[in-house]
Amino acid sequence: MKLTRRKFLGGAAAVAASSMTLFNFNLLTNSPSASAADQPSEAIKTFRNVCPRNCYDTCGMITYVEDGVLKKVEGDPKHGYTNGKLCLKGYSYPRRVYSPDRIKYPMKQSPRGSGNWTRISWDEAMDTIAKKILDLKKRYGSTLPICLDKYSGNFGIVHYGIEGTMSSIGYTTRAVGTPCWPAGIDAQTYDFGTLYSNDPEDMVNAKYIILWGQNAAWTAIHSLPFINEARERGAKLVVIDPILTSTASKADLYIQINPSTDGALALGMARYIIDNNWVDWEYARANSLGFDEWVEYVKKSITLDWASEKTGVPKDIIMEIAREYATAKPASMWVGYGMQRHTNGGQNVRIIDALGVMTGNVGKSGGGVNYGHLETWGFNYNAMVNAPPKGSKGFIGPDGKEGDRAINMNNFAHDVSAQSDPPVKMLWLACRNPGAQDPDTNAIEKMFSSMEFVVTVDSFFNKTVEMSDIVLPATTHFEDWDVMASYWHYWVGINQRAIDPLYECKSDVEIAIELSEKMNALEPGSCTFPTSGTPEEWLAKEFNPGIHQMLGINDYKELIDGPRKAKMPPASWSDGNFRTPSKKIEIHSELAEKNGLPALPIWVDEMKTPEKYPIRFMTPHPQYALHSQFQNLDWMMTTNPEPKVEIHPNLAAKYGITEGTMVKIYNDLGSITVKAHLTRTTSTNVIVAYEAWYKNSNFNVNYTLKAIPSDMGKQATGNDGLAFHDNFVMIEKA
Amino acid sequence: MTFFEDCPPQVLKTHGELLLALSHLFAQGGENLSQTLSPLVKSCSAIAEHYNTSRLLQANQILAQYSETNDGEYLVMCYEFNRLFVGPNAPVAPPYESVYLSSDHLVMGEQTLAVRKFYQRENLQTIGQRHEPDDFISTELEFVAYLLSRIIETQAAKNSAKIQLYKTLYQEFWQQHLGLWLKTFAHTVSQSAKHPLFSALSEILVALSTLNAPLNTKEAPYETYAPQISRRSSSRCCL
Ligand code: SF4
């Protein structure tokens, strides 16, 4: 632990060095070992880490450390899915850890947004924050004016200590939901009881693979070897996407579909499968409810001509993939998260689920309608669970219970501003960058400026930090103990502290401990977060017998020898024990109906294109970044120095736009200006820019994005998703 | 011949004070300029007068002017200090050697470890070992100030073996480390400084570098960091 400069400069730090000298050292001190210079370098040590980003792959890593310095990272060969490799982002990690751009010390900005930053000690930071919390509590009679927005910057289990920080000060306001995948989660919850995908390594057994709105070459690169192996064994790869992605370019068949019409394509396929009697009646009838009712609907309401017209996919192609998918046995579908970011996104996933059920591909090795899973996440969430201080006043929910006040993460700006009893006055942001990632950036800016106090914990200076009063420097995962599970593969890995935290960075749990000490010093009993325990002890508390059994270990320390794969069958739902109320696949879902949705996976129209804004602006995940992480690093800035908007040449010509022209993209919410790249990878009514946060740039795709909810998400995640891809704009030469 | 060969001890001492004053200024940060500027001005005046260098004198006048400024101005200077050297934005001129000299332009590079080994030769290590990069400008400046103090001490004791040892160490450290990046660092500062204090500070770093220039056998590499520095601007930095 570094002494603060004030501490060692403040004292009369006269340290005698090698021999007699009266030199006053401030930064140097005696080295413990004599003739240390002659000693050889420490041997290279290796540590196990896990990439904790919001990424399918959650890669196992081997970290090489020499003399306390992280030298390089590699994929962990003991990790069966990662298989000794990382992606471009993963290999760039040393550049993230040792970037001179990292936030190094607690800093205070006055006033917020001015760029006037002063360095403060941790003590001053905690004192300021603690006093603000206590002041708000006194003024409003509760800690509800304090709002937490945390999401996926680091998915490590111990990082749930951020929620624990808030619980320990009382009942607070919480941004609830997930911007990523909630509509699809609900779809699978209605159909199967929860989301539960096959082991992705099992894709090798597929005879036919459809990647539906899934750009694995950019966002889940470690799945490709399994897909390729299946192809070597004869499987055909079909990619359905509105954009000809890198993944699509590798496919045997690429289908460019009109956005938001995936359900129509699946229904067209279903109709052709029924007409040709390729239905697995036995599986569907034995395992599901309402199947025949849905078949009747398809027969009555769906035609191939309609499906073709709606989706833009030629009829013969629909017939081809319907036949191939239904007869390949087993055939695997991977449903990407992009396709459910529409006002009918969840419903489209339900229709695709039904396609899997009707062909008997659910519960089969080499099959599945694969979306994601949370089967391996059964940790204790010890850092997250703290009782509120005695006498805490909470929000009385509709069920009459007192607790936190939930607001919608996917309409954060609006929901924060809408609170009045009591209003939200303070924001705490960790693992989250709403300044760059939330819809309607103008509204976010306005909401932030209305706050009394904003605290952000982060590693780099991004848009959210820019709008904060205090920023606290976060450790990277190499400086922390943690354990990580994946929402895609079945592996779980330990994350060791490979290097000491740089500068004055602290983990979220360490921050909570400091805050608790300060709050209790100022007002005894005001914070229940425990103030003891080493980072490794905190990690140890996350394990339980269930996890041990699932991973076949007796102690978390065994994970230091290598990550473990959960003992689960390769095919999800192979036991036929669905987790719906009826314990069967609910093609007819009463729960969906109760929630105001169609009971059956029937077609629901896509959002109508507004006349004034006829161009769809899609903002999918980037290649060189993960949301607002990575793109700011030097390698990425060299490789991909500036954002571009992809425009079909025919559309560009209409507006006099040529390659490299600056284009203004706008609607009534806001605008962005970005350089044009002409390409036929997108269609004539869809423009594409990849969401990312570039270093020293105000580029942000969300200025035109309305907080329009997707159709599902409430049931399993608390709030509906966000129709990111129903973003309609006009363009002109800037 | 190096500057200290024929220097009276008093001048060496002043030189050491300048090194230390600079070390303190960077270590104590923008928030403590009201305490760290005056000692810098004092030692700088002495050096400037001794060598009669008008550029240094001019730069020092600016420093002197701001060392007696009001609280508001100190705050402005503090913000600028943090923008240039600390953050939380990506600092314009990160004060670490390896950022300028390593091919990776990162902290904790090969230079950082080389500097660590150098300190170890004198049985020293940084207080913030493994948290703060060892090649932080303040630490390097403190180390050379220390070596200078040893030269003075051993000269007083007429211990010629030790005198030579410390002169060699001083020379080596300057040649292998500070002398290789200080000017580049100073240029990065002068290119982006929005407050006169930091342009003046940059001049002082250049002067310091030039005073020690005879120690440098290698040409300081340019454009190692900060792509905004053009090669052309390098010619205007000599005293
Ligand atoms: S970003 Fe994803 S693929 Fe890349 S290293 Fe991390 S987990 Fe692996």
Short mmCIF file of N, CA and C and ligand atoms in Angstrom, two decimals, chain A residues 51-61 82 85-91 93 218-222 626 630, ligand 1:
data_model
loop_
_atom_site.label_atom_id
_atom_site.label_comp_id
_atom_site.label_asym_id
_atom_site.label_seq_id
_atom_site.Cartn_x
_atom_site.Cartn_y
_atom_site.Cartn_z
N CYS A 51 -11.40 -12.92 -17.90
CA CYS A 51 -11.86 -11.65 -18.47
C CYS A 51 -13.29 -11.41 -17.99
N PRO A 52 -13.51 -10.33 -17.23
CA PRO A 52 -14.81 -10.16 -16.57
C PRO A 52 -15.79 -9.29 -17.34
N ARG A 53 -15.46 -9.06 -18.60
CA ARG A 53 -16.30 -8.13 -19.36
C ARG A 53 -17.64 -8.75 -19.72
N ASN A 54 -18.54 -7.91 -20.17
CA ASN A 54 -19.85 -8.38 -20.60
C ASN A 54 -19.68 -8.98 -21.99
N CYS A 55 -19.18 -10.21 -22.01
CA CYS A 55 -18.84 -10.87 -23.26
C CYS A 55 -19.24 -12.34 -23.14
N TYR A 56 -19.76 -12.89 -24.20
CA TYR A 56 -20.12 -14.31 -24.19
C TYR A 56 -18.99 -15.18 -23.65
N ASP A 57 -17.74 -14.80 -24.01
CA ASP A 57 -16.66 -15.77 -23.89
C ASP A 57 -16.08 -15.91 -22.48
N THR A 58 -16.13 -14.85 -21.68
CA THR A 58 -15.62 -14.91 -20.30
C THR A 58 -14.36 -15.81 -20.25
N CYS A 59 -13.34 -15.36 -20.94
CA CYS A 59 -12.16 -16.19 -21.20
C CYS A 59 -11.33 -16.45 -19.96
N GLY A 60 -10.83 -17.66 -19.86
CA GLY A 60 -9.81 -17.97 -18.88
C GLY A 60 -8.49 -17.43 -19.38
N MET A 61 -7.74 -16.80 -18.47
CA MET A 61 -6.47 -16.18 -18.88
C MET A 61 -5.34 -16.68 -18.01
N THR A 82 -12.28 -21.47 -24.04
CA THR A 82 -11.31 -20.45 -24.48
C THR A 82 -10.15 -21.12 -25.23
N LYS A 85 -6.71 -19.29 -26.09
CA LYS A 85 -6.69 -18.08 -26.94
C LYS A 85 -7.55 -16.98 -26.34
N LEU A 86 -7.21 -15.75 -26.69
CA LEU A 86 -8.03 -14.60 -26.32
C LEU A 86 -8.44 -13.88 -27.59
N CYS A 87 -9.24 -12.86 -27.42
CA CYS A 87 -9.54 -12.04 -28.60
C CYS A 87 -8.60 -10.84 -28.60
N LEU A 88 -8.72 -10.04 -29.60
CA LEU A 88 -7.90 -8.83 -29.71
C LEU A 88 -7.98 -7.98 -28.44
N LYS A 89 -9.19 -7.88 -27.90
CA LYS A 89 -9.36 -7.06 -26.69
C LYS A 89 -8.61 -7.69 -25.53
N GLY A 90 -8.73 -8.99 -25.42
CA GLY A 90 -8.06 -9.70 -24.33
C GLY A 90 -6.55 -9.53 -24.39
N TYR A 91 -6.00 -9.66 -25.57
CA TYR A 91 -4.54 -9.54 -25.68
C TYR A 91 -4.07 -8.11 -25.39
N TYR A 93 -4.92 -6.36 -22.90
CA TYR A 93 -5.08 -6.01 -21.47
C TYR A 93 -3.87 -5.32 -20.83
N TRP A 218 -17.11 -11.26 -34.15
CA TRP A 218 -16.72 -10.08 -33.39
C TRP A 218 -16.99 -10.23 -31.89
N THR A 219 -18.06 -10.89 -31.55
CA THR A 219 -18.50 -10.81 -30.15
C THR A 219 -18.42 -12.12 -29.38
N ALA A 220 -18.10 -13.21 -30.04
CA ALA A 220 -17.98 -14.49 -29.32
C ALA A 220 -17.04 -15.39 -30.12
N ILE A 221 -15.85 -14.87 -30.31
CA ILE A 221 -14.93 -15.46 -31.28
C ILE A 221 -14.57 -16.92 -30.94
N HIS A 222 -14.62 -17.24 -29.64
CA HIS A 222 -14.22 -18.60 -29.26
C HIS A 222 -15.25 -19.66 -29.62
N LEU A 626 -15.76 -3.21 -26.23
CA LEU A 626 -16.92 -3.84 -25.62
C LEU A 626 -17.69 -2.72 -24.95
N PHE A 630 -12.24 -0.55 -23.96
CA PHE A 630 -11.20 -0.98 -24.92
C PHE A 630 -10.92 -0.02 -26.08
S1 SF4 C 1 -13.48 -9.62 -24.46
FE1 SF4 C 1 -14.51 -11.64 -24.57
S2 SF4 C 1 -13.39 -12.83 -26.08
FE2 SF4 C 1 -12.13 -11.07 -25.53
S3 SF4 C 1 -10.79 -11.82 -23.91
FE3 SF4 C 1 -12.56 -10.90 -22.90
S4 SF4 C 1 -13.99 -12.59 -22.62
FE4 SF4 C 1 -12.47 -13.26 -24.11
#
